[in-house]
Short mmCIF file of C-alpha atoms in Angstrom, two decimals:
data_model
loop_
_atom_site.label_atom_id
_atom_site.label_comp_id
_atom_site.label_asym_id
_atom_site.label_seq_id
_atom_site.Cartn_x
_atom_site.Cartn_y
_atom_site.Cartn_z
CA GLY A 30 -36.44 -34.80 40.42
CA GLN A 31 -37.73 -31.39 41.81
CA ASN A 32 -40.98 -30.06 40.27
CA ILE A 33 -43.30 -27.06 40.76
CA ASP A 34 -46.78 -27.32 39.07
CA GLN A 35 -49.01 -24.19 38.33
CA PRO A 36 -51.78 -23.72 35.81
CA THR A 37 -50.48 -22.36 32.51
CA GLU A 38 -53.26 -19.75 32.10
CA MET A 39 -56.37 -18.65 33.79
CA THR A 40 -59.04 -16.08 33.15
CA ALA A 41 -61.24 -14.19 35.68
CA THR A 42 -63.51 -11.17 35.65
CA GLU A 43 -62.84 -7.65 36.91
CA GLY A 44 -64.11 -7.27 40.60
CA ALA A 45 -64.01 -11.16 41.25
CA ILE A 46 -61.80 -13.45 43.18
CA VAL A 47 -59.30 -15.80 41.60
CA GLN A 48 -57.10 -18.47 43.39
CA ILE A 49 -53.77 -19.52 41.62
CA ASN A 50 -52.40 -22.96 42.93
CA CYS A 51 -48.94 -24.10 43.14
CA THR A 52 -47.92 -27.46 43.97
CA TYR A 53 -44.58 -28.68 44.61
CA GLN A 54 -42.12 -31.62 45.11
CA THR A 55 -38.83 -30.82 46.28
CA SER A 56 -35.70 -32.00 48.38
CA GLY A 57 -36.59 -30.18 51.46
CA PHE A 58 -38.27 -26.87 51.98
CA ASN A 59 -37.14 -23.35 53.10
CA GLY A 60 -39.88 -21.19 52.00
CA LEU A 61 -42.14 -20.39 48.96
CA PHE A 62 -42.31 -17.07 47.12
CA TRP A 63 -44.78 -15.80 44.72
CA TYR A 64 -43.81 -13.07 42.17
CA GLN A 65 -45.85 -10.93 39.65
CA GLN A 66 -44.56 -10.41 36.27
CA HIS A 67 -46.43 -7.87 33.85
CA ALA A 68 -45.44 -8.45 30.21
CA GLY A 69 -42.12 -6.83 29.32
CA GLU A 70 -41.42 -6.04 32.85
CA ALA A 71 -39.58 -7.19 35.71
CA PRO A 72 -40.72 -9.84 38.13
CA THR A 73 -41.80 -8.25 41.58
CA PHE A 74 -41.87 -10.01 44.86
CA LEU A 75 -45.54 -10.56 46.39
CA SER A 76 -45.04 -12.86 49.20
CA TYR A 77 -43.00 -15.20 51.13
CA ASN A 78 -44.44 -18.24 53.10
CA VAL A 79 -42.34 -20.63 55.38
CA LEU A 80 -45.00 -21.59 57.96
CA ASP A 81 -48.24 -23.17 57.33
CA GLY A 82 -51.21 -20.71 57.14
CA LEU A 83 -52.69 -17.62 55.34
CA GLU A 84 -50.44 -14.49 54.85
CA GLU A 85 -52.63 -11.42 53.91
CA LYS A 86 -51.41 -8.26 52.15
CA GLY A 87 -54.22 -6.07 51.05
CA ARG A 88 -56.00 -7.60 48.09
CA PHE A 89 -53.52 -10.54 47.84
CA SER A 90 -52.97 -13.48 50.25
CA SER A 91 -50.92 -16.37 50.03
CA PHE A 92 -51.58 -19.77 51.73
CA LEU A 93 -49.01 -22.57 52.54
CA SER A 94 -49.65 -26.17 53.53
CA ARG A 95 -46.09 -27.92 53.91
CA SER A 96 -47.67 -31.29 54.64
CA LYS A 97 -49.59 -31.32 51.19
CA GLY A 98 -46.75 -29.53 49.31
CA TYR A 99 -49.46 -26.93 48.26
CA SER A 100 -49.68 -23.19 48.13
CA TYR A 101 -52.20 -20.78 46.56
CA LEU A 102 -52.15 -17.06 45.76
CA LEU A 103 -55.60 -15.22 46.37
CA LEU A 104 -56.31 -12.12 44.38
CA LYS A 105 -59.56 -10.21 45.73
CA GLU A 106 -61.42 -7.42 43.84
CA LEU A 107 -59.50 -8.10 40.65
CA GLN A 108 -58.60 -4.89 38.62
CA MET A 109 -57.31 -4.99 34.93
CA LYS A 110 -53.87 -4.08 36.20
CA ASP A 111 -53.66 -7.66 37.78
CA SER A 112 -53.38 -9.05 34.52
CA ALA A 113 -49.76 -10.48 34.64
CA SER A 114 -48.09 -13.66 35.05
CA TYR A 115 -47.48 -15.06 38.53
CA LEU A 116 -44.44 -17.18 39.49
CA CYS A 117 -44.37 -19.71 42.27
CA ALA A 118 -40.79 -20.72 43.54
CA VAL A 119 -39.80 -22.86 46.16
CA MET A 120 -36.54 -22.77 48.12
CA ASP A 121 -35.11 -26.42 48.55
CA SER A 122 -32.87 -27.80 51.30
CA ASN A 123 -29.83 -26.62 49.58
CA TYR A 124 -31.32 -22.94 49.58
CA GLN A 125 -31.76 -23.16 45.71
CA LEU A 126 -34.94 -21.57 44.30
CA ILE A 127 -36.94 -24.09 42.21
CA TRP A 128 -39.26 -22.13 39.91
CA GLY A 129 -42.55 -22.87 38.43
CA ALA A 130 -43.49 -21.86 34.53
CA GLY A 131 -45.63 -19.30 35.87
CA THR A 132 -49.50 -18.69 35.53
CA LYS A 133 -50.71 -16.33 32.97
CA LEU A 134 -53.72 -14.48 34.43
CA ILE A 135 -56.27 -12.55 32.14
CA ILE A 136 -58.47 -10.18 33.55
CA LYS A 137 -61.82 -9.40 31.63
CA PRO A 138 -64.06 -6.49 32.10
CA GLU B 15 -37.93 1.95 38.23
CA THR B 16 -36.73 -1.28 40.15
CA GLY B 17 -33.41 -0.37 41.27
CA VAL B 18 -32.01 -2.99 38.79
CA THR B 19 -31.24 -1.61 35.23
CA GLN B 20 -30.50 -3.93 32.29
CA THR B 21 -29.34 -2.63 28.92
CA PRO B 22 -30.02 -3.24 25.99
CA ARG B 23 -33.75 -4.05 26.55
CA HIS B 24 -33.66 -5.76 22.90
CA LEU B 25 -30.87 -7.41 21.12
CA VAL B 26 -30.71 -9.03 17.87
CA MET B 27 -27.48 -10.85 16.87
CA GLY B 28 -26.13 -13.26 14.53
CA MET B 29 -24.53 -16.60 15.50
CA THR B 30 -21.00 -15.34 14.77
CA ASN B 31 -21.43 -11.98 16.79
CA LYS B 32 -19.95 -10.67 20.00
CA LYS B 33 -22.32 -8.70 22.29
CA SER B 34 -22.60 -8.01 25.90
CA LEU B 35 -25.58 -7.56 28.38
CA LYS B 36 -25.24 -4.92 30.94
CA CYS B 37 -26.96 -4.89 34.62
CA GLU B 38 -26.60 -2.20 37.12
CA GLN B 39 -28.04 -2.28 40.61
CA HIS B 40 -28.47 0.69 42.91
CA LEU B 41 -29.69 -1.03 45.94
CA GLY B 42 -26.28 -1.73 47.85
CA HIS B 43 -26.92 -5.45 47.41
CA ASN B 44 -24.00 -7.81 47.68
CA ALA B 45 -25.22 -10.50 45.41
CA MET B 46 -26.17 -10.58 41.81
CA TYR B 47 -27.82 -13.09 39.47
CA TRP B 48 -28.09 -14.11 35.86
CA TYR B 49 -31.40 -15.98 34.80
CA LYS B 50 -32.62 -17.23 31.56
CA GLN B 51 -36.52 -16.94 30.94
CA SER B 52 -37.91 -18.96 28.07
CA ALA B 53 -41.64 -18.67 27.09
CA LYS B 54 -43.71 -21.23 29.33
CA LYS B 55 -40.56 -22.32 31.15
CA PRO B 56 -39.40 -22.00 34.39
CA LEU B 57 -36.77 -19.44 35.17
CA GLU B 58 -33.30 -21.09 34.68
CA LEU B 59 -30.49 -19.77 37.14
CA MET B 60 -27.28 -19.32 35.10
CA PHE B 61 -24.77 -17.60 37.44
CA VAL B 62 -24.55 -16.19 40.90
CA TYR B 63 -21.96 -13.58 42.27
CA SER B 64 -21.38 -12.73 45.85
CA LEU B 65 -19.27 -9.82 46.64
CA GLU B 66 -17.85 -9.87 43.13
CA GLU B 67 -16.78 -13.47 43.25
CA ARG B 68 -18.76 -16.18 41.16
CA VAL B 69 -20.34 -18.71 43.80
CA GLU B 70 -22.43 -20.76 41.40
CA ASN B 71 -22.25 -21.74 37.73
CA ASN B 72 -25.13 -23.91 36.61
CA SER B 73 -23.42 -25.88 33.85
CA VAL B 74 -24.06 -23.08 31.40
CA PRO B 75 -22.30 -23.32 28.01
CA SER B 76 -19.11 -21.33 27.72
CA ARG B 77 -20.62 -19.18 24.96
CA PHE B 78 -21.99 -17.26 27.86
CA SER B 79 -19.11 -15.67 29.83
CA PRO B 80 -20.12 -13.65 33.04
CA GLU B 81 -18.14 -10.68 34.52
CA CYS B 82 -18.57 -8.88 37.84
CA PRO B 83 -16.25 -5.95 38.10
CA ASN B 84 -17.82 -4.60 41.20
CA SER B 85 -20.85 -5.08 43.53
CA SER B 86 -22.93 -2.96 41.62
CA HIS B 87 -22.22 -4.12 37.91
CA LEU B 88 -22.76 -7.42 36.22
CA PHE B 89 -22.22 -8.38 32.63
CA LEU B 90 -23.10 -11.22 30.36
CA HIS B 91 -20.74 -11.58 27.37
CA LEU B 92 -22.21 -13.48 24.50
CA HIS B 93 -20.28 -15.18 21.60
CA THR B 94 -21.22 -17.51 19.03
CA LEU B 95 -24.64 -18.25 20.23
CA GLN B 96 -27.24 -20.57 19.01
CA PRO B 97 -30.81 -19.78 17.90
CA GLU B 98 -32.20 -21.89 21.00
CA ASP B 99 -30.35 -19.19 23.21
CA SER B 100 -32.99 -16.62 22.18
CA ALA B 101 -34.78 -15.90 25.44
CA LEU B 102 -35.39 -13.16 27.98
CA TYR B 103 -32.27 -12.70 30.25
CA LEU B 104 -32.99 -11.43 33.62
CA CYS B 105 -30.40 -9.88 35.97
CA ALA B 106 -31.38 -9.97 39.73
CA SER B 107 -29.84 -8.89 43.02
CA SER B 108 -30.32 -9.82 46.76
CA GLN B 109 -28.81 -8.43 50.02
CA SER B 110 -26.87 -11.52 50.23
CA ALA B 111 -26.36 -14.87 48.38
CA GLU B 112 -27.03 -16.98 51.46
CA GLY B 113 -30.34 -18.05 50.30
CA PRO B 114 -33.58 -16.10 49.64
CA SER B 115 -35.91 -15.39 52.39
CA GLY B 116 -38.50 -13.06 53.46
CA ALA B 117 -35.59 -10.53 54.20
CA ASN B 118 -33.42 -11.41 51.49
CA VAL B 119 -35.80 -11.21 48.40
CA LEU B 120 -34.60 -11.18 44.77
CA THR B 121 -35.14 -7.61 43.03
CA PHE B 122 -35.33 -8.31 39.34
CA GLY B 123 -34.37 -5.98 36.35
CA ALA B 124 -36.68 -5.98 33.34
CA GLY B 125 -34.59 -8.25 31.26
CA SER B 126 -32.95 -8.13 27.95
CA ARG B 127 -34.89 -9.73 25.12
CA LEU B 128 -32.25 -11.59 23.06
CA THR B 129 -32.87 -12.81 19.53
CA VAL B 130 -30.24 -14.94 18.00
CA LEU B 131 -30.71 -15.33 14.06
#
């Protein structure tokens, strides 16, 4: 079966760096997405990786290794507003999105 | 404002009630989706509409009935639900239903929190 694994919850300190990992086993691969979802709000698009390597967008970066079935989202200079759930999703060979259960990130002062 | 608006934001209903969830998008997108989000579980795709035609139904029980009268509006009609149907129901839209990509990302609404008593 198809599976996306990411940690259920992580805690980090304001101003620090945190890395949220996502490993996947899917039938084919057509891209990996990261979404951010604040409590009670809509998930919002953060990044899309289809080729190996690191994509940087300001304080957020996303990395992909297709051979390892692995991605991570790196958040730098953490702010309190980064407290949210982070959702990893992979598009399989049928162009279906397979979602992880999300990682709840708690930022402490 | 995300461009995708869902109403109501919260709904409590009994198992014998009939209610509807509404979704509206102002992004000019051609595809709309219903997802179910339960605590600590992955998003579950329920229905996909492309240009007002249903293109996917992921084996959803018939007590959930979607309707897409035009490309901007999507409804989810609910009847005789079960307590396990309590969840956050998310609507999303995208430029096309050909498969998400960097240029065809999903834009979500804030969801309708449904509680079935």
